[in-house]
PDB file of C-alpha atoms in Angstrom:
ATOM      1  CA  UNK L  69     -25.516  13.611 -12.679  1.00  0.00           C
ATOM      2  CA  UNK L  70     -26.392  13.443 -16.632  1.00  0.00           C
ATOM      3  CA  UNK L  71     -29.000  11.321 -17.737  1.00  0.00           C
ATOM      4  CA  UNK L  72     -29.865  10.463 -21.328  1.00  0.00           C
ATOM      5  CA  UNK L  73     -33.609   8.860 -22.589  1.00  0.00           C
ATOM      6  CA  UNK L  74     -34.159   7.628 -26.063  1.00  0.00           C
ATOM      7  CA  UNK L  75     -37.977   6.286 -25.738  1.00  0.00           C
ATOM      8  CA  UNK L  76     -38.225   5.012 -29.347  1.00  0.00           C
ATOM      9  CA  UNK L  77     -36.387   1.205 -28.969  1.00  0.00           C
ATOM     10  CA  UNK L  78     -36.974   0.099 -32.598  1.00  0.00           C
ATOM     11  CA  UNK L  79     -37.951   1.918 -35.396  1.00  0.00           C
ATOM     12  CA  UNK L  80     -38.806   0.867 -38.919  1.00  0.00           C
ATOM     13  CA  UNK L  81     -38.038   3.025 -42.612  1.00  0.00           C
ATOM     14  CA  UNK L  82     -38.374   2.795 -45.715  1.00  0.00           C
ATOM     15  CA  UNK L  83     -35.672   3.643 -48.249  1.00  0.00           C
ATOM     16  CA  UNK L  84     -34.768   7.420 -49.588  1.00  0.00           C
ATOM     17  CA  UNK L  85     -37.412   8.099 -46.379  1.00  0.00           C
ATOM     18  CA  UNK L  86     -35.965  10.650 -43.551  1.00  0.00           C
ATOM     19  CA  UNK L  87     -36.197   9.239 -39.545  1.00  0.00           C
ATOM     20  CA  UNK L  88     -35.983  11.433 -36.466  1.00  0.00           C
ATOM     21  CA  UNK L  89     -34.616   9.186 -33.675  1.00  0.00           C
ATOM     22  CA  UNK L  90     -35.505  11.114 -30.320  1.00  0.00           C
ATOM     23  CA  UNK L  91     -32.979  11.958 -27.585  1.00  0.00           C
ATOM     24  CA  UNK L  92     -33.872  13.825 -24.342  1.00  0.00           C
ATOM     25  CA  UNK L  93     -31.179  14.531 -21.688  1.00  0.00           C
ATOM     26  CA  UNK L  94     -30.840  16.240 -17.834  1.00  0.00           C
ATOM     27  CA  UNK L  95     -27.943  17.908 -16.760  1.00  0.00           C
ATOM     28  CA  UNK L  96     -27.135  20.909 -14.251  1.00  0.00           C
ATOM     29  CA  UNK L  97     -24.180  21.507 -16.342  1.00  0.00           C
ATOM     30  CA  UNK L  98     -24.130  24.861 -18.140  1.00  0.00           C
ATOM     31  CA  UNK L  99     -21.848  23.839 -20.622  1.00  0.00           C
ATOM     32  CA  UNK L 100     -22.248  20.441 -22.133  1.00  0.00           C
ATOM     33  CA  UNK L 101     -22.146  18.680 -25.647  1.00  0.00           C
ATOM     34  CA  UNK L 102     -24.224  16.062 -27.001  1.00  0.00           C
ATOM     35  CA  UNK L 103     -23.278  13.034 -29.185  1.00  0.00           C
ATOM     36  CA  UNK L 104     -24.500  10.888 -31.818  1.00  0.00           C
ATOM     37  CA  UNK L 105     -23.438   7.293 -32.549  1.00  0.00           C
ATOM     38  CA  UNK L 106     -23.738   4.525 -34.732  1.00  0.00           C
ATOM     39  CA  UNK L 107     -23.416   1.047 -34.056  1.00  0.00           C
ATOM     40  CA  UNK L 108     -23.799  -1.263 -36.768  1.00  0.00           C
ATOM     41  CA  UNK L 109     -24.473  -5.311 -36.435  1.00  0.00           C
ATOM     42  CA  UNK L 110     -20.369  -5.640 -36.951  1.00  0.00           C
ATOM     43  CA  UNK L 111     -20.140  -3.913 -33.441  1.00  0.00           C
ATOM     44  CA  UNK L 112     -17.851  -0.876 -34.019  1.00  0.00           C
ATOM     45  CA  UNK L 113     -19.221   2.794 -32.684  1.00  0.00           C
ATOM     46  CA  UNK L 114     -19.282   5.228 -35.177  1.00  0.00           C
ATOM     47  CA  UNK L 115     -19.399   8.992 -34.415  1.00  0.00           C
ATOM     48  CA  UNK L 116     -21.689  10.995 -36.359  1.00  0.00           C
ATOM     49  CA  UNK L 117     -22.561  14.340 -35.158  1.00  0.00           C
ATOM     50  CA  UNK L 118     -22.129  16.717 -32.363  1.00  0.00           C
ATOM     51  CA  UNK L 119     -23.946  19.368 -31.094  1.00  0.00           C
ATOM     52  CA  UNK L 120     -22.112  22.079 -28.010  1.00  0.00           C
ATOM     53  CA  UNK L 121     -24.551  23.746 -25.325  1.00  0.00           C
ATOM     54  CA  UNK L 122     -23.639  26.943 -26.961  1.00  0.00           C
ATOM     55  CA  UNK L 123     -24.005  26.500 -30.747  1.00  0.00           C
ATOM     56  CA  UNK L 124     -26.461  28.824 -32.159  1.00  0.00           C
ATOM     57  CA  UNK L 125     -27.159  27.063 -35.153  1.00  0.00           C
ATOM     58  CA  UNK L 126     -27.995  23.323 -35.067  1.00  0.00           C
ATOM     59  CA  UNK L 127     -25.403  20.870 -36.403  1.00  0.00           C
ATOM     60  CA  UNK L 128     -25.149  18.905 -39.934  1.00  0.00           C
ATOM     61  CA  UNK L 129     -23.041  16.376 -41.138  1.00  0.00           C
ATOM     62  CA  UNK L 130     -23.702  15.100 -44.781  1.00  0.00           C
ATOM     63  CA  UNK L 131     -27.238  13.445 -44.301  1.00  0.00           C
ATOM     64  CA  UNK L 132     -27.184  13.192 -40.426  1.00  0.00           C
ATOM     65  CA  UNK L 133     -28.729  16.877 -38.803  1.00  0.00           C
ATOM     66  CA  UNK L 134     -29.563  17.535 -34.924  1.00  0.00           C
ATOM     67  CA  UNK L 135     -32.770  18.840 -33.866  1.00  0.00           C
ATOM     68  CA  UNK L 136     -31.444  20.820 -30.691  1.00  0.00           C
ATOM     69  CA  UNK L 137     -34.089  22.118 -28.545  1.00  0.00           C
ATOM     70  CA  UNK L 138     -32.197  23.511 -25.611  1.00  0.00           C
ATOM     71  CA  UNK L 139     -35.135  24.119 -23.364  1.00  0.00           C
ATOM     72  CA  UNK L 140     -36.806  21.369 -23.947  1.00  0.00           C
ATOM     73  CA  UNK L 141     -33.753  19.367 -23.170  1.00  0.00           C
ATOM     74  CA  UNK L 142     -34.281  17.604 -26.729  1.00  0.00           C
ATOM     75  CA  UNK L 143     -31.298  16.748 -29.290  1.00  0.00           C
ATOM     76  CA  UNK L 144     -32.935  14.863 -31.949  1.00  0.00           C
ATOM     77  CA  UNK L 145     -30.947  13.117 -34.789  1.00  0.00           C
ATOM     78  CA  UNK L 146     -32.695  13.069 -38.263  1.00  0.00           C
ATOM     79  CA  UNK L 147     -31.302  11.140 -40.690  1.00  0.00           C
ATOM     80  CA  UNK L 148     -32.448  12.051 -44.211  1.00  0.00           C
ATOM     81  CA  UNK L 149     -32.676   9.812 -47.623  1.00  0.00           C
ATOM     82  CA  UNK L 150     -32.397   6.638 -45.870  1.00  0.00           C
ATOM     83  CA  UNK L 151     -30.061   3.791 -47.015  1.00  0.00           C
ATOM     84  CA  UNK L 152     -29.851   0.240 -46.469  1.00  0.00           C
ATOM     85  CA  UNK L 153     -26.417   0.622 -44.872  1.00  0.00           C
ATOM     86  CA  UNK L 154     -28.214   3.050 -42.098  1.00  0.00           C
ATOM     87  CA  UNK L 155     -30.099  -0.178 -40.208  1.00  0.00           C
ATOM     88  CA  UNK L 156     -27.953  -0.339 -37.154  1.00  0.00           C
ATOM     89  CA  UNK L 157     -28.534   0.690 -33.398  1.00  0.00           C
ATOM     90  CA  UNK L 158     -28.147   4.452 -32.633  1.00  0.00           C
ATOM     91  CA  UNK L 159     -27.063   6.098 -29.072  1.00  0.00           C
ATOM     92  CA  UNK L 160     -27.332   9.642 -27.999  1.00  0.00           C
ATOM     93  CA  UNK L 161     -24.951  10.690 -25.391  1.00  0.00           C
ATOM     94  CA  UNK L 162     -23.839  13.804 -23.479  1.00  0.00           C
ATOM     95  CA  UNK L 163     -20.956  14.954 -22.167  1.00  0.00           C
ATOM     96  CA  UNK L 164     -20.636  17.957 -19.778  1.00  0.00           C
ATOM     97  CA  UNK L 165     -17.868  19.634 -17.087  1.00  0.00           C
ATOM     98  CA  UNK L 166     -15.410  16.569 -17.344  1.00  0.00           C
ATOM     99  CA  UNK L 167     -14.627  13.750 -20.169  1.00  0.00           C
ATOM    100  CA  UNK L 168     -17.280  11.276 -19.393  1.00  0.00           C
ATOM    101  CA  UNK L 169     -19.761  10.407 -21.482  1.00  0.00           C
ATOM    102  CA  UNK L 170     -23.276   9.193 -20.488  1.00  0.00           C
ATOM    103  CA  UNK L 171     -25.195   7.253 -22.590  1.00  0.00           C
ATOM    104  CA  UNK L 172     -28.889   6.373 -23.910  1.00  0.00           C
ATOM    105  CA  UNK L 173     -30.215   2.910 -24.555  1.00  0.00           C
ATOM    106  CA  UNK L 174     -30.281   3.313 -28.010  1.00  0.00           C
ATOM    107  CA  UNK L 175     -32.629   3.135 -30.940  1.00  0.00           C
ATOM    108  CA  UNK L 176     -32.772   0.384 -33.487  1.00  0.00           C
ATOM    109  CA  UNK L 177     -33.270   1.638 -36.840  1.00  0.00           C
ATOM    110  CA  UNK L 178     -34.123  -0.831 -39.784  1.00  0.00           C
ATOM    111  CA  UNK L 179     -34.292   0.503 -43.387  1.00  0.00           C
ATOM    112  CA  UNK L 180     -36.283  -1.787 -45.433  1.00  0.00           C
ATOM    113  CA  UNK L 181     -36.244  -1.841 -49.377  1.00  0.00           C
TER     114      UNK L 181
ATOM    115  CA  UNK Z 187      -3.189   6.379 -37.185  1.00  0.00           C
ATOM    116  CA  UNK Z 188      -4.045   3.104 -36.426  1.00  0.00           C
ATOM    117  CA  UNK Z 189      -6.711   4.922 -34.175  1.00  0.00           C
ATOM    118  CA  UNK Z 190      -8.097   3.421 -31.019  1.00  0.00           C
ATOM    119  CA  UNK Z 191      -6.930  -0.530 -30.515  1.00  0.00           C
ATOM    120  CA  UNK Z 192      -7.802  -3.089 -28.469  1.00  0.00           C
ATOM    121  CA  UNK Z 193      -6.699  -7.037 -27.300  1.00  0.00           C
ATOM    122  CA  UNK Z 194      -8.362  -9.549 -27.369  1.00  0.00           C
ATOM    123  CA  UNK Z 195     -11.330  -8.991 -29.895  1.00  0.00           C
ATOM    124  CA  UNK Z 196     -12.988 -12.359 -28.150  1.00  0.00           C
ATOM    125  CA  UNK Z 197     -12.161 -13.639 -25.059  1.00  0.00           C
ATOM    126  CA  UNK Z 198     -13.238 -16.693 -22.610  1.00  0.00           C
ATOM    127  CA  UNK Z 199     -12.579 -17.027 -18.917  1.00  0.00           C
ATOM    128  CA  UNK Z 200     -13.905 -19.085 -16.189  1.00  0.00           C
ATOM    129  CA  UNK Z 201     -15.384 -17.738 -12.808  1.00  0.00           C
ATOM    130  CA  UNK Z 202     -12.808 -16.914 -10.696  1.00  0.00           C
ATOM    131  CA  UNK Z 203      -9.351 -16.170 -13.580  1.00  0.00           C
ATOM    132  CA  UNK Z 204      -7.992 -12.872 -14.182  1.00  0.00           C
ATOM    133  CA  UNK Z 205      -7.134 -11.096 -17.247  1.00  0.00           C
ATOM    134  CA  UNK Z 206      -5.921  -7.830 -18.572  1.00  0.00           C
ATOM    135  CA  UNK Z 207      -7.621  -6.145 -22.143  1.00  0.00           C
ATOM    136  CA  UNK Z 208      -5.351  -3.905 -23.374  1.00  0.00           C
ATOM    137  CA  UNK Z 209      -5.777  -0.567 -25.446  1.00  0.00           C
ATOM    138  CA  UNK Z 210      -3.614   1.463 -27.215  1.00  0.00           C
ATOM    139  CA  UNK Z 211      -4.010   4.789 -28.797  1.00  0.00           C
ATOM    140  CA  UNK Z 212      -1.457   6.252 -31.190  1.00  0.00           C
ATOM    141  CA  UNK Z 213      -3.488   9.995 -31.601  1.00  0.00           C
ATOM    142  CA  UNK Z 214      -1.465  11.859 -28.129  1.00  0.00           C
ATOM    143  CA  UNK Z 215      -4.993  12.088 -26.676  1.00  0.00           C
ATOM    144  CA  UNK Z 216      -5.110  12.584 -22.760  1.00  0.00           C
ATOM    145  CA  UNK Z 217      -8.030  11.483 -22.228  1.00  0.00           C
ATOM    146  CA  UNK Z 218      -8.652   7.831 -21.979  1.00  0.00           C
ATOM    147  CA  UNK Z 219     -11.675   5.088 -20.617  1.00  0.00           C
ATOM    148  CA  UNK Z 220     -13.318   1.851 -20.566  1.00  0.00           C
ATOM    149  CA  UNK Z 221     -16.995   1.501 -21.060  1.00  0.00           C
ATOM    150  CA  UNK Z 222     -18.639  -2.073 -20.942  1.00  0.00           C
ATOM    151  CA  UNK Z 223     -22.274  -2.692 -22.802  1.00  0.00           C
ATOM    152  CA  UNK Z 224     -24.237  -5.303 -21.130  1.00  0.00           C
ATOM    153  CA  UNK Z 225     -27.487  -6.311 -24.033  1.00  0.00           C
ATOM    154  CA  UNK Z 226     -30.293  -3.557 -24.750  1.00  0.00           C
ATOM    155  CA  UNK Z 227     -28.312  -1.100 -22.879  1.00  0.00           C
ATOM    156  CA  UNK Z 228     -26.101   1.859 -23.621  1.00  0.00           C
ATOM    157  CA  UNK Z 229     -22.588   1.912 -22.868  1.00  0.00           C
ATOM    158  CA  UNK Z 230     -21.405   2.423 -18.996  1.00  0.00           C
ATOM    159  CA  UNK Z 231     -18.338   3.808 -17.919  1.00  0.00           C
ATOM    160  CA  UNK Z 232     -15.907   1.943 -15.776  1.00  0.00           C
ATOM    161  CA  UNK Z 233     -13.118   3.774 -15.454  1.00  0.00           C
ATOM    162  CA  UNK Z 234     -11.373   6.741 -16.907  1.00  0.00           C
ATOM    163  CA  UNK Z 235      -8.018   8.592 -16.848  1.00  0.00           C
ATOM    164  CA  UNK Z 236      -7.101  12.328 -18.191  1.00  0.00           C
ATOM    165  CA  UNK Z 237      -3.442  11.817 -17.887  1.00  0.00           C
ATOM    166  CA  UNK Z 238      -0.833   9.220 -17.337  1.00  0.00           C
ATOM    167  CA  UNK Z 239      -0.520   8.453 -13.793  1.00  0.00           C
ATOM    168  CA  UNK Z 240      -3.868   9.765 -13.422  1.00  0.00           C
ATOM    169  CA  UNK Z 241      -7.114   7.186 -13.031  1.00  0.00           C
ATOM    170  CA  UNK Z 242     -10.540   7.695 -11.694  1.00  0.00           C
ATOM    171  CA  UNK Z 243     -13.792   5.619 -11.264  1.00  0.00           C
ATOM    172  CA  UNK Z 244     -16.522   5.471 -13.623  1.00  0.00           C
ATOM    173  CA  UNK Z 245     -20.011   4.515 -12.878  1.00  0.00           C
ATOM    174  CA  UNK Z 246     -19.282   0.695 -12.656  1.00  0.00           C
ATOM    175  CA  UNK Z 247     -16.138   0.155 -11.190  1.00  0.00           C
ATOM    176  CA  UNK Z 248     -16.623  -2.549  -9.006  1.00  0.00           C
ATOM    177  CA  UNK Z 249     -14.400  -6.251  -9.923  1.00  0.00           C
ATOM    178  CA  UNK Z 250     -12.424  -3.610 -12.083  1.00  0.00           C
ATOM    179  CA  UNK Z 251      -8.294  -2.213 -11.866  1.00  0.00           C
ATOM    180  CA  UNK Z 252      -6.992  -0.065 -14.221  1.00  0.00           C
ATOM    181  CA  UNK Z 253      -3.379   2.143 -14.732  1.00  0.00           C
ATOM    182  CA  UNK Z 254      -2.106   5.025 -16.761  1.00  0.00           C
ATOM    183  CA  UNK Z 255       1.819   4.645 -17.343  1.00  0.00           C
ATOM    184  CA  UNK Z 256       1.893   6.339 -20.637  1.00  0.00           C
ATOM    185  CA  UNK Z 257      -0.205   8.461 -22.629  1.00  0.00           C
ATOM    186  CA  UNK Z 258      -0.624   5.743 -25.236  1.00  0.00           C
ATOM    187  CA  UNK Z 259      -1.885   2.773 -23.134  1.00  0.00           C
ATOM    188  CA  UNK Z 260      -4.718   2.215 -20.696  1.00  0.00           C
ATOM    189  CA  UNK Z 261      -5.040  -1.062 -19.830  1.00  0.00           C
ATOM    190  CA  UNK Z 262      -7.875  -2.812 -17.835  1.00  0.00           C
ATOM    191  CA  UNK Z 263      -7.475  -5.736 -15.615  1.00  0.00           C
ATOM    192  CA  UNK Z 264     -10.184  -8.201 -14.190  1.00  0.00           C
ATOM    193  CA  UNK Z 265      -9.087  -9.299 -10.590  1.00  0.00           C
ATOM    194  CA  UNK Z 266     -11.611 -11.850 -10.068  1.00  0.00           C
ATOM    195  CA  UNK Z 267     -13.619 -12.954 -13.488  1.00  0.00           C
ATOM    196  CA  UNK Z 268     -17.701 -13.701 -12.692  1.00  0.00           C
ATOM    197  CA  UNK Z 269     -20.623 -13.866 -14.812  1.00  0.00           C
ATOM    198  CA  UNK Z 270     -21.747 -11.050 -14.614  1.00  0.00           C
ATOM    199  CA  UNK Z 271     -18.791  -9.535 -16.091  1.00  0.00           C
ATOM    200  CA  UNK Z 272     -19.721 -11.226 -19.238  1.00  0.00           C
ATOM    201  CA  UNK Z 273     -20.347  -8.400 -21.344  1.00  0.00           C
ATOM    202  CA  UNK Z 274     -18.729  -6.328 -24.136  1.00  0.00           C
ATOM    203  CA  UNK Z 275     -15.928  -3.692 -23.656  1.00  0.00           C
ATOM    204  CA  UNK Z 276     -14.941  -0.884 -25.514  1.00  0.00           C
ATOM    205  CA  UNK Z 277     -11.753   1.644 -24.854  1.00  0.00           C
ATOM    206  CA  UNK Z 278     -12.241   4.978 -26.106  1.00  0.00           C
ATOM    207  CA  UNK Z 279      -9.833   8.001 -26.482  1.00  0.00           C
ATOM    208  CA  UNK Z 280     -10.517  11.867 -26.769  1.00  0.00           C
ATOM    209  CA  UNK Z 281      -7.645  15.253 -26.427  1.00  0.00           C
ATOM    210  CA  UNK Z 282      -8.058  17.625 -24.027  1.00  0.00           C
ATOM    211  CA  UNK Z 283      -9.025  20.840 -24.123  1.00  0.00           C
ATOM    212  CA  UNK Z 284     -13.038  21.988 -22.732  1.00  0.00           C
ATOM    213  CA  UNK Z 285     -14.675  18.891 -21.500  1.00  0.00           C
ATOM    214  CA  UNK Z 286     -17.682  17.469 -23.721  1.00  0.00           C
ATOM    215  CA  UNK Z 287     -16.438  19.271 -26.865  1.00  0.00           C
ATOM    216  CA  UNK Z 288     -14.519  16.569 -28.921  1.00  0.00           C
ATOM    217  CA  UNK Z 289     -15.859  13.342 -29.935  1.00  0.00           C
ATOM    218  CA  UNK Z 290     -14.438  10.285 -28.244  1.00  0.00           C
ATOM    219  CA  UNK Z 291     -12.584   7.556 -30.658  1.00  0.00           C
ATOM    220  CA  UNK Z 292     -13.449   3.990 -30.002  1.00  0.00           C
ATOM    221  CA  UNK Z 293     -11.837   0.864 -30.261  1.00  0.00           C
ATOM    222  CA  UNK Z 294     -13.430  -2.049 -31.914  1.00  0.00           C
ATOM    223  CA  UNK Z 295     -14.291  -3.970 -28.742  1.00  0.00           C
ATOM    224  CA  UNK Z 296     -13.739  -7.410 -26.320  1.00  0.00           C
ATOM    225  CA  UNK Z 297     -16.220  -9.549 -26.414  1.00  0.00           C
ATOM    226  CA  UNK Z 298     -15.665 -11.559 -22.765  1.00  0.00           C
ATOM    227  CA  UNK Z 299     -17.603 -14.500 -21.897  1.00  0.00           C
ATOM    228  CA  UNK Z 300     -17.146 -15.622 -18.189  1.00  0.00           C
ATOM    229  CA  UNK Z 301     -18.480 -19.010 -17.552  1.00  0.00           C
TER     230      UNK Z 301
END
C-alpha cells in the first residue's frame, strides 16, 4: 500500500515570494514516481512536475522544483517567484509497480498582492 | 488532441436512478481510470483498466460498474445513485510502458449531485 501526507492544509504568500509545500510518502515499492498537481478554483488538474525513484538529480520545470529526499521519504514542491495565478489547491501523489496513483489531501496555497 | 474528455460536466440524480459518465481519450493511451474527490480530500481511485477488455478495482469501488471496449473509451456507470455518491469525478488517461513513470492526463470533471 502507498500512502501520501501533505501536513500543511493552507498556506499563505506573498507575491515574487518562493513556497515549499511539503509532501511525505510510504511505499515498499523500489521503483516508484512521485507527482505534482495543480488544481485551480475552475476545477481542472494540472500536472506540474515529476520526480522517478531513480533520478539522481532532483526535477525542475520552469518555476516549479522538487525537493526529493529519498530517505526521508520527502518530495517537496517549491514554487519560486510567486504569482497571483499560483493560489489554487496543490496534491502530491505517487505512483509505484502498477498505474495507480495515490493521492495527498492537498495544500491550499493563496498568493496575496 | 482534444486530450482527456468527459460527459456530463454537471449532473443531478435522485437516490435510487442510474447513470453512465462517459470519457473519451483520443492520445492511444492504455491506461485508463476514474477517481472521485469527495471535499478536503485528495482524489480516490475507483476503478482502472490497462487495456480494453481489461478492468480492475480501485480503492472505492463499491455502487460502481465500469467496461473497456476500446482503447479510447472508459465509461463509468452508477447502478444505484445515493448520497453519498455525491461527489466530483474525474477520468484520467496515461501510455504504458514502466508503471509510475508518465504523468496521468485528466479530464475536466462531473460534478454529480444525488439528492
Amino acid at each position: 500500500a502507498q500512502k501520501i501526507t501533505q501536513t500543511q492544509p493552507g498556506m499563505f504568500v506573498q507575491e515574487k515570494e518562493a513556497v515549499t509545500l511539503d509532501c511525505t510518502y510510504d511505499t515498499s515499492d523500489p521503483s516508484y514516481g512521485l507527482f505534482w498537481y495543480k488544481q485551480p478554483s475552475s476545477g481542472e488538474m494540472i500536472f506540474l512536475i515529476y520526480q522517478g525513484s531513480y533520478d539522481q538529480q532532483n526535477a525542475t520545470e520552469g518555476r516549479y522544483s522538487l525537493n526529493f529526499q529519498k530517505a526521508r521519504k520527502s518530495a517537496n514542491l517549491v514554487i519560486s517567484a510567486s504569482q497571483l495565478g499560483d493560489s489554487a489547491m496543490y496534491f502530491c501523489a505517487i505512483s509505484s509497480n502498477d498505474y495507480k496513483l495515490s493521492f495527498g489531501a492537498g495544500t491550499t496555497v493563496t498568493v496575496r498582492a | 488532441n482534444a486530450g482527456v474528455t468527459q460527459t456530463p460536466k454537471f449532473q443531478v440524480l435522485k437516490t435510487g436512478q442510474s447513470m453512465t459518465l462517459q470519457c473519451a481519450q483520443d492520445m492511444n493511451h492504455e491506461y485508463m481510470s476514474w477517481y472521485r474527490q469527495d471535499p478536503g480530500m485528495g482524489l480516490r481511485l475507483i476503478h482502472y483498466s490497462v487495456g480494453a477488455g481489461i478492468t480492475d478495482q480501485g480503492e472505492v469501488p463499491n455502487g460502481y460498474n465500469v467496461s473497456r471496449s476500446t482503447t479510447e473509451d472508459f465509461p463509468l456507470r452508477l447502478l444505484s445513485a445515493a448520497p453519498s455518491q455525491t461527489s466530483v469525478y474525474f477520468c484520467a488517461s496515461t501510455r504504458g510502458g514502466v508503471p509510475g513513470s508518465y504523468e496521468q492526463y485528466f479530464g475536466p470533471g462531473t460534478r454529480l449531485t444525488v439528492t
